[in-house]
mmCIF file of C-alpha atoms and ligand atoms in Angstrom:
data_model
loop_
_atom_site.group_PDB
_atom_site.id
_atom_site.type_symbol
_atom_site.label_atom_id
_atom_site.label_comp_id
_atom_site.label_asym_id
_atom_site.label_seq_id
_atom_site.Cartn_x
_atom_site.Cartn_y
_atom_site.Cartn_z
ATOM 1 C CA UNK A 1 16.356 -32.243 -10.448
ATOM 2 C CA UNK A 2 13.690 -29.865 -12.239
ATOM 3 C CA UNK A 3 14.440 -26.268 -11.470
ATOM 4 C CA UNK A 4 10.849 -24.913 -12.897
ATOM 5 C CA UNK A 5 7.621 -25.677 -13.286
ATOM 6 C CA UNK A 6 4.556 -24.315 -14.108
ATOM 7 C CA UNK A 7 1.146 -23.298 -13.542
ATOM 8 C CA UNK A 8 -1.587 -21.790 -16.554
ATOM 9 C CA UNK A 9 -2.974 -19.061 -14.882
ATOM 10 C CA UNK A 10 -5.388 -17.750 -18.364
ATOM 11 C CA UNK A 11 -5.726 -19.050 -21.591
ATOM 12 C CA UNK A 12 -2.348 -17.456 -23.054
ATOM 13 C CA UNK A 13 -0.570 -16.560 -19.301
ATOM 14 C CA UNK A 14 1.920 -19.487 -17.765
ATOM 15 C CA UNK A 15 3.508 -18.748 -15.008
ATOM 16 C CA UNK A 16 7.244 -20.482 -14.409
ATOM 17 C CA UNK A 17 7.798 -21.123 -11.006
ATOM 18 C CA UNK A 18 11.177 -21.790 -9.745
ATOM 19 C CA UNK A 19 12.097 -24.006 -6.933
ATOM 20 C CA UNK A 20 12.832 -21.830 -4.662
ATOM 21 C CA UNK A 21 9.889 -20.436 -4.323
ATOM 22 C CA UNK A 22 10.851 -16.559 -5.121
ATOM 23 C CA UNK A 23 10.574 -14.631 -8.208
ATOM 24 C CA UNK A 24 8.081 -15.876 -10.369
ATOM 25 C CA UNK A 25 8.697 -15.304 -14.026
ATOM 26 C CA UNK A 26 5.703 -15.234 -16.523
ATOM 27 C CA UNK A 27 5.432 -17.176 -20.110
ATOM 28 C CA UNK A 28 2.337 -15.388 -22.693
ATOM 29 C CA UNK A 29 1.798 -17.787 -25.595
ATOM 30 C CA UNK A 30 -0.137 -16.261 -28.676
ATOM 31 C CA UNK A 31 -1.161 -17.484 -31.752
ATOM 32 C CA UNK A 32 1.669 -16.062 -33.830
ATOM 33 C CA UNK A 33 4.692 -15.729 -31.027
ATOM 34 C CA UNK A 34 5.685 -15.820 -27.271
ATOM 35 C CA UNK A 35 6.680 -13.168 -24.477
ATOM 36 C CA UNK A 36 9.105 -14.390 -21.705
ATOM 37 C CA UNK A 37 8.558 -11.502 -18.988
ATOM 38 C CA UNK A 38 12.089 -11.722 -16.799
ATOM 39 C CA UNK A 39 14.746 -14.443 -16.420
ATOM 40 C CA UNK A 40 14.723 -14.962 -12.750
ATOM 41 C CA UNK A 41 17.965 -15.090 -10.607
ATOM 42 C CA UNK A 42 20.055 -16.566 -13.373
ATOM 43 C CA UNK A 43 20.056 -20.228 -11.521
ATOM 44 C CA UNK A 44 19.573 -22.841 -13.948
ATOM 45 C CA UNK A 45 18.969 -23.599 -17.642
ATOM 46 C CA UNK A 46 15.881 -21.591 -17.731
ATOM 47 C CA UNK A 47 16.229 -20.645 -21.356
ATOM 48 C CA UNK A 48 15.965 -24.971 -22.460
ATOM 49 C CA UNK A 49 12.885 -24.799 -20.250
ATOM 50 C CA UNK A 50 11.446 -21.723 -22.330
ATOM 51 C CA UNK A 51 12.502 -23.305 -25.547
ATOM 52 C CA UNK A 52 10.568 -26.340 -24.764
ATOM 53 C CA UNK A 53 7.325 -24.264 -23.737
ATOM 54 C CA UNK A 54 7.547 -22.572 -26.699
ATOM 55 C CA UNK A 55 7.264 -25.253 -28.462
ATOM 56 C CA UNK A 56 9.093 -24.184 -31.467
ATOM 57 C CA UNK A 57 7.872 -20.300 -31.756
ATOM 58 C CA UNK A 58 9.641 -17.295 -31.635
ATOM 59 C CA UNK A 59 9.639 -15.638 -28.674
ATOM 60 C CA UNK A 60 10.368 -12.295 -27.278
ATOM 61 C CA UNK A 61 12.741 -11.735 -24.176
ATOM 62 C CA UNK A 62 11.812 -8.760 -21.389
ATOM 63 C CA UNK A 63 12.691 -7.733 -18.366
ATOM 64 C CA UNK A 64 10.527 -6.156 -15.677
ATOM 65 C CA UNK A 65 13.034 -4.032 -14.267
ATOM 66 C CA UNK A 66 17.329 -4.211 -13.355
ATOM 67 C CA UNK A 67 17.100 -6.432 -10.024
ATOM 68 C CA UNK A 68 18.825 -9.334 -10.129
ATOM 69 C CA UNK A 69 16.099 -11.638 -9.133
ATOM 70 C CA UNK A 70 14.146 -10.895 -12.089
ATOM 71 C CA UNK A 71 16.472 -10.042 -14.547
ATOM 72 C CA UNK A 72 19.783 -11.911 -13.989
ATOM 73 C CA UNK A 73 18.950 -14.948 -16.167
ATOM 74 C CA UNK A 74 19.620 -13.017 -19.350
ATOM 75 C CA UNK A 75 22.727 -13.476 -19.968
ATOM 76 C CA UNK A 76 21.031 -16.794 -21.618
ATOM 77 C CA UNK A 77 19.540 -15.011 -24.597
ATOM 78 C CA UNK A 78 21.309 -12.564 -27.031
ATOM 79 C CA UNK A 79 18.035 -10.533 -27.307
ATOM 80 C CA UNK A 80 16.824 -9.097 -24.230
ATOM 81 C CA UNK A 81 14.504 -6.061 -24.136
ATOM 82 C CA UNK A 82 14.880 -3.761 -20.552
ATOM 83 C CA UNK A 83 14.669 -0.438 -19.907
ATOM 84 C CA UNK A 84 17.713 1.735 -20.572
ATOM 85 C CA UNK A 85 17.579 3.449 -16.899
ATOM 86 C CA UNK A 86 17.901 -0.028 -15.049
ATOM 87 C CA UNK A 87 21.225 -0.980 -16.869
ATOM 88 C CA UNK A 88 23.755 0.241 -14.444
ATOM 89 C CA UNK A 89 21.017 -1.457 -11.806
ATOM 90 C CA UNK A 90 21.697 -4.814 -13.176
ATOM 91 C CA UNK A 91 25.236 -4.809 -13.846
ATOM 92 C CA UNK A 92 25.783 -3.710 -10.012
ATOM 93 C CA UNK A 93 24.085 -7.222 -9.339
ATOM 94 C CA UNK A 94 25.137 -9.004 -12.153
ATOM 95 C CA UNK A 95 27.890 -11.345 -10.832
ATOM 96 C CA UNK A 96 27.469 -15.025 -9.108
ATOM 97 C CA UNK A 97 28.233 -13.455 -5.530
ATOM 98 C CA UNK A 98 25.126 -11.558 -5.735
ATOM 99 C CA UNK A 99 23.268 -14.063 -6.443
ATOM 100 C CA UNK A 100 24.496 -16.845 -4.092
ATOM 101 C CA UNK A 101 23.323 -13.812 -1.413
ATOM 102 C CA UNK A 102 20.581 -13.427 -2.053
ATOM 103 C CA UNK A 103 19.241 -17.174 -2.818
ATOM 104 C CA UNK A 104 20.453 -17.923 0.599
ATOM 105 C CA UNK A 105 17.847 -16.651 2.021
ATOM 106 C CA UNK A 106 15.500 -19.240 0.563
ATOM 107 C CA UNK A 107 18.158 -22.599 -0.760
ATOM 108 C CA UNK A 108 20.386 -22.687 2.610
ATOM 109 C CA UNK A 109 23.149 -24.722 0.343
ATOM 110 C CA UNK A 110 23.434 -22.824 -2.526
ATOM 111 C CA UNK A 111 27.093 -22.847 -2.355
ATOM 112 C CA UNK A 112 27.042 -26.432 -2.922
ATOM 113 C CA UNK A 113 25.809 -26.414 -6.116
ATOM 114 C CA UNK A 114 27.732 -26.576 -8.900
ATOM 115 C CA UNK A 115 29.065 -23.070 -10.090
ATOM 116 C CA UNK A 116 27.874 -23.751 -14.017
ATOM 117 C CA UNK A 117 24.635 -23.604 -12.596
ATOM 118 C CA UNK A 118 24.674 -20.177 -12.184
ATOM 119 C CA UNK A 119 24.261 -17.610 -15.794
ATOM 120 C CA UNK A 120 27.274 -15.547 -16.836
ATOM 121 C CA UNK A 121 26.213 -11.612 -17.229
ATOM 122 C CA UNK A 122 24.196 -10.504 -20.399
ATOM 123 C CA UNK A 123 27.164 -8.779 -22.079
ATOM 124 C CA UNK A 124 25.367 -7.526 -25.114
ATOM 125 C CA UNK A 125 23.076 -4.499 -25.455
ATOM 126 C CA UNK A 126 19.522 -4.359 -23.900
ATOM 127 C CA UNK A 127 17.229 -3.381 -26.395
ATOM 128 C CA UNK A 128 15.718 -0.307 -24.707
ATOM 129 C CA UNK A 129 12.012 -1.121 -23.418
ATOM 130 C CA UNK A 130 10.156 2.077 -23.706
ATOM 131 C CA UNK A 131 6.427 3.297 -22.625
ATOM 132 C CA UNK A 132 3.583 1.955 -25.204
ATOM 133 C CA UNK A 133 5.406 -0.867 -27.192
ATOM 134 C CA UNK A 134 3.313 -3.073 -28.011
ATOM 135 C CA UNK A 135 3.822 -7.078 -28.500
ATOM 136 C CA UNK A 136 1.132 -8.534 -31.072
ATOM 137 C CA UNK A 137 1.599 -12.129 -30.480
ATOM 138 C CA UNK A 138 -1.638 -13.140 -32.905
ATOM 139 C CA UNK A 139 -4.419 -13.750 -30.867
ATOM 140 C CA UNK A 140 -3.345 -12.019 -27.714
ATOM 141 C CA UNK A 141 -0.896 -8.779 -27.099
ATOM 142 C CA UNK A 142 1.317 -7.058 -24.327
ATOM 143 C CA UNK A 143 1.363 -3.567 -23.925
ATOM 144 C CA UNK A 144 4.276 -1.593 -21.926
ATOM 145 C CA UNK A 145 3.515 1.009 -19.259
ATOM 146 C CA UNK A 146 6.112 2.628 -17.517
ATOM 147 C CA UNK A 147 6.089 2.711 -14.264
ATOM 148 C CA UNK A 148 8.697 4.187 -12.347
ATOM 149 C CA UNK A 149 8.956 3.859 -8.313
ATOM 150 C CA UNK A 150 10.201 0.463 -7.349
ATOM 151 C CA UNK A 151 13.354 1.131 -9.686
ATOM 152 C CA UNK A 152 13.753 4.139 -12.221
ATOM 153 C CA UNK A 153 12.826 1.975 -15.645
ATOM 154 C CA UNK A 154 9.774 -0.388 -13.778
ATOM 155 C CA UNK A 155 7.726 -1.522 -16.371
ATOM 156 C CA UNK A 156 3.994 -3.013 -16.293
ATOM 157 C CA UNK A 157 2.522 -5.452 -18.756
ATOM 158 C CA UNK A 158 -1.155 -5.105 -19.701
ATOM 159 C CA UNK A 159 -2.371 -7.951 -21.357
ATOM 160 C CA UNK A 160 -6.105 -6.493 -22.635
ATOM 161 C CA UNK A 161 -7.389 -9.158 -24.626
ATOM 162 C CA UNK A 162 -7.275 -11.276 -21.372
ATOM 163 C CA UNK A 163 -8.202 -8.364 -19.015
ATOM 164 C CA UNK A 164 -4.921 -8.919 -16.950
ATOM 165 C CA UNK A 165 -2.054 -6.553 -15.938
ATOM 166 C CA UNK A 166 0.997 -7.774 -14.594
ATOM 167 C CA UNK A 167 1.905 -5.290 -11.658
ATOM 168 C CA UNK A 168 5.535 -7.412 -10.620
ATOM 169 C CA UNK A 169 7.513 -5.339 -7.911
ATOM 170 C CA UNK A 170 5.550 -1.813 -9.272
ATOM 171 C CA UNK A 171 2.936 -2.052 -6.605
ATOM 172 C CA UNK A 172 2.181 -4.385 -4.414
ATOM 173 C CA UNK A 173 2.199 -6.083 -0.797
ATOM 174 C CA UNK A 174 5.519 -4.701 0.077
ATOM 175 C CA UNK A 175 6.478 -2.032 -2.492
ATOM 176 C CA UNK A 176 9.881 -1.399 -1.355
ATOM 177 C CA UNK A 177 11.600 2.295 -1.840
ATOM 178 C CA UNK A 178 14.555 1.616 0.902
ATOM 179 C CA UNK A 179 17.316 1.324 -2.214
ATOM 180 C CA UNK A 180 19.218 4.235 -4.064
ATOM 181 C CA UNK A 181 17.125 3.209 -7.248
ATOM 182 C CA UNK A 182 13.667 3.909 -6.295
ATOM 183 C CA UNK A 183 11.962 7.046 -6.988
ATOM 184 C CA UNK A 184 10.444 9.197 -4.074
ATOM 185 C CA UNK A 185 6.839 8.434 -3.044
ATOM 186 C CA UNK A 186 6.187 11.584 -4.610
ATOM 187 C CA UNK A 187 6.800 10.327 -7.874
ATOM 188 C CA UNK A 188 5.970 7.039 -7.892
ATOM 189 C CA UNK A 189 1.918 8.635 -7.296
ATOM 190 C CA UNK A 190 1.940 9.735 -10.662
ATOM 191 C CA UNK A 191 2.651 6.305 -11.761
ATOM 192 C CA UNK A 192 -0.101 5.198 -9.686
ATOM 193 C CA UNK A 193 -2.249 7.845 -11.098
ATOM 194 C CA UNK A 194 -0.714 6.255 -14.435
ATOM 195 C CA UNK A 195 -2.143 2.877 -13.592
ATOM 196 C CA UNK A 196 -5.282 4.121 -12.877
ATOM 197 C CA UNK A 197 -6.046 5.457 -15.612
ATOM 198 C CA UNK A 198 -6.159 1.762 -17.264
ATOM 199 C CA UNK A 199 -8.206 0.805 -14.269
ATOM 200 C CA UNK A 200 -10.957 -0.213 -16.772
ATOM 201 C CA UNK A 201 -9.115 -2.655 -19.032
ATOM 202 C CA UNK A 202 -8.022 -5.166 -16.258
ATOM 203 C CA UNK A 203 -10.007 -7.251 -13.593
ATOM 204 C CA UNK A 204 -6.687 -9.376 -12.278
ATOM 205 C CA UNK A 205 -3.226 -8.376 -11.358
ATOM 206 C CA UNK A 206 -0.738 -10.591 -11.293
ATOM 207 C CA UNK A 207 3.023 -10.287 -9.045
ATOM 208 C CA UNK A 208 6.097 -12.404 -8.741
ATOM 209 C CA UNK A 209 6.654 -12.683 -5.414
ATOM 210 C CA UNK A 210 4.482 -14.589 -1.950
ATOM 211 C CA UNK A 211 1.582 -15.376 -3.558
ATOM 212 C CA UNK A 212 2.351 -13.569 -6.834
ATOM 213 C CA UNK A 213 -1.820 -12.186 -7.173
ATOM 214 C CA UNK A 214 -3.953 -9.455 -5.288
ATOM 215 C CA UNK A 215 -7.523 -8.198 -6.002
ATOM 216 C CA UNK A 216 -7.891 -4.869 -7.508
ATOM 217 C CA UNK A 217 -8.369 -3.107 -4.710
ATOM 218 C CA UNK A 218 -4.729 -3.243 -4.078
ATOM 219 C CA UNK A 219 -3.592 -0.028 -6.657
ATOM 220 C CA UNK A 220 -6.614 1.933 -4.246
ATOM 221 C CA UNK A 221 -4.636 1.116 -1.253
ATOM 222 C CA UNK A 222 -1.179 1.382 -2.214
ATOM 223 C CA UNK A 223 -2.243 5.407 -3.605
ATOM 224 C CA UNK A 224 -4.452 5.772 -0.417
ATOM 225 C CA UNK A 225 -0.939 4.861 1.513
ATOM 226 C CA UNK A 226 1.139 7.044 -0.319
ATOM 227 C CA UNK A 227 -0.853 10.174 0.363
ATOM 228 C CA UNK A 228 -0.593 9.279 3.791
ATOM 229 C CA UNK A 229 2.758 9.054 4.051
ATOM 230 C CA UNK A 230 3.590 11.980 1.987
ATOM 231 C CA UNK A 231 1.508 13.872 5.174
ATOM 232 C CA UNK A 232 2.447 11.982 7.957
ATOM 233 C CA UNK A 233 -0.220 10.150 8.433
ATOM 234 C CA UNK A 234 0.928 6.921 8.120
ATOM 235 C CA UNK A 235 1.350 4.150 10.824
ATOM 236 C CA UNK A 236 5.247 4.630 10.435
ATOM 237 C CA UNK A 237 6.544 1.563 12.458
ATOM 238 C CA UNK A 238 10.216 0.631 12.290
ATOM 239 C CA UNK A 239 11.073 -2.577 10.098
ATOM 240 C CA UNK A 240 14.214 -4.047 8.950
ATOM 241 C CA UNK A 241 14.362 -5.209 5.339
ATOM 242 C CA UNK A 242 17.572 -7.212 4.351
ATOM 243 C CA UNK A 243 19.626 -5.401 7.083
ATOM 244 C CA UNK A 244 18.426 -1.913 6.043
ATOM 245 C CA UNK A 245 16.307 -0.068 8.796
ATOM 246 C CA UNK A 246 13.690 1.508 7.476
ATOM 247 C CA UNK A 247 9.576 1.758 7.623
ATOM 248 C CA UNK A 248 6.549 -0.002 7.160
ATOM 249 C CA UNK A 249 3.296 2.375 6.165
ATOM 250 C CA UNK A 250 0.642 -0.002 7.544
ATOM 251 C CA UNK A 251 0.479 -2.000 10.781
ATOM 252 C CA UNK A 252 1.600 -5.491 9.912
ATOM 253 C CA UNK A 253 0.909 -9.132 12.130
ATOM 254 C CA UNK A 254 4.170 -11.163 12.118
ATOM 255 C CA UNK A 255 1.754 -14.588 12.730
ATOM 256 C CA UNK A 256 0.419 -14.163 9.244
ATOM 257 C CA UNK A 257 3.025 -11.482 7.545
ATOM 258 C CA UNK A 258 -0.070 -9.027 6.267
ATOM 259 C CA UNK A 259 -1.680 -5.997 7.327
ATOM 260 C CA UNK A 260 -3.604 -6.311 10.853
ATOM 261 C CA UNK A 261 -6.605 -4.578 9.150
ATOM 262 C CA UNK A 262 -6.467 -8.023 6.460
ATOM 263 C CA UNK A 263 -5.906 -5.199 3.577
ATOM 264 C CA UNK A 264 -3.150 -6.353 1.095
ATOM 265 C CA UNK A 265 -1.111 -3.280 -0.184
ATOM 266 C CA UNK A 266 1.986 -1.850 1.792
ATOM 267 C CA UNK A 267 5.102 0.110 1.273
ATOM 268 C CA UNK A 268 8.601 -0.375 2.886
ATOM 269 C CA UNK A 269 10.386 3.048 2.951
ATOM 270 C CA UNK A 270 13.328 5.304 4.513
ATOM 271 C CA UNK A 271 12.611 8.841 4.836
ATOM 272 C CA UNK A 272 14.976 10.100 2.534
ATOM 273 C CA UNK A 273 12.303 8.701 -0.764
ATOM 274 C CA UNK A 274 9.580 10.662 0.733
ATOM 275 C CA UNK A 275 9.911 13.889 -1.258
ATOM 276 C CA UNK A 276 11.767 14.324 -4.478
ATOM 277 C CA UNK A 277 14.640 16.124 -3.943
ATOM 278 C CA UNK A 278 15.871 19.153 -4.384
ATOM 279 C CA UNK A 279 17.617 19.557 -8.124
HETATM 280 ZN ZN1 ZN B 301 12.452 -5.622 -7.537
#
């Protein structure tokens, strides 16, 4: 059985898709070298599936951010480049039992598979992924922005030459601040302001989860939600998100899982990540 497949979504931008439908990862093929950008849940071999897109070039390894359905396939490659502040984050999730619970929720007999399938911890050092690296793969590059909110060391990938920036979990159709390792809304709108201000070098954003795209308009409506939360404005309607109780900012319809006003951007949050707190 093939675990992943894949989809060219630009010129130098392949998207892996796993079976299970969750957690996209994304493949950027230059001239020169390669970026793999996250390792998925860590179900799999995806690293002989990366070699063989690759084709025989080097590539680089990085991960999006600590949670385990984006970065627990590293254990696969020696060289992985995260962020320093997600490290305790991914070694909370790190182990198969984590995993098996949360790919439950979308391969109902994931116990049944055999337990080799699943990727032992990466037990080396992460090479720290800091603000403004940037990847020249020959004909195309990836730049790093931080972007703190979703977890402490989020980080977004602008791709100029192709006019793309890959949001992930930073900000998107549910941006979720309901764990201990998101930021307040507070200060996750100076990242937005952040992304904004490389509004002008991108014209697609790409995600990793539902259907892993959403027009522009979506950093305008996930800052025009945050400022309405931070004064009470928002619509504030209980929601339950993996067992946690907690809120959803804009009205959504259950018959098609979006926003009743057909908008795309939303945030799931408790109170407590509203303000920053008191140091
Ligand atoms: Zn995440």
């Amino acid at each position: 059985m093939e675990f992943y497949t894949t989809e060219q979504i630009s010129k130098h931008i392949i998207r892996i898709n796993p079976f299970w439908k969750d957690a996209c990862m994304y493949y950027i093929k230059g001239s020169e070298r390669g970026l793999l950008v996250d390792t998925g849940y860590g179900f799999g071999d995806l690293k002989s599936f990366v070699d063989k897109l690759a084709d025989g070039q080097s590539y680089d390894v990085v991960i999006s951010h600590g949670h385990l359905d984006h970065a627990n396939g590293a254990g696969q490659w020696e060289k992985v480049y995260m962020s320093h502040k997600d490290i305790d984050l991914y070694h909370e999730n790190s182990e198969y039992e984590n995993i098996v619970q949360f790919l439950k929720n979308y391969v109902s007999d994931i116990e049944s598979y055999p337990k080799e399938l699943f990727q032992a911890p990466h037990d080396d050092e992460f090479i720290d992924l800091v603000d403004g690296k940037d990847f020249d793969l020959g004909d195309v590059s990836v730049k790093t922005i931080e972007a703190p909110g979703h977890t402490q060391g989020m980080m977004v990938f602008l791709i100029p030459e192709e006019r793309i920036i890959l949001f992930g979990d930073a900000c998107g159709v549910f941006t979720l601040f309901v764990r201990p390792e998101a930021t307040s809304l507070e200060e996750f709108l100076s990242t937005l302001s952040v992304l904004k201000s490389y509004e002008n070098q991108y014209d697609r954003i790409l995600r990793q989860h539902g259907t892993c795209e959403s027009p522009k308009e979506l950093l305008d409506e996930d800052i025009e939600i945050v400022h309405s939360i931070l004064n009470g404005s928002d619509d504030h309607i209980p929601f339950e998100f993996n067992g946690i109780p907690c809120f959803v900012a804009r009205a959504i319809d259950p018959n098609k899982n979006g926003r009743v006003d057909g908008k795309e951007g939303n945030i799931l949050y408790i109170p407590e990540k509203i303000r920053k707190a008191n140091r």
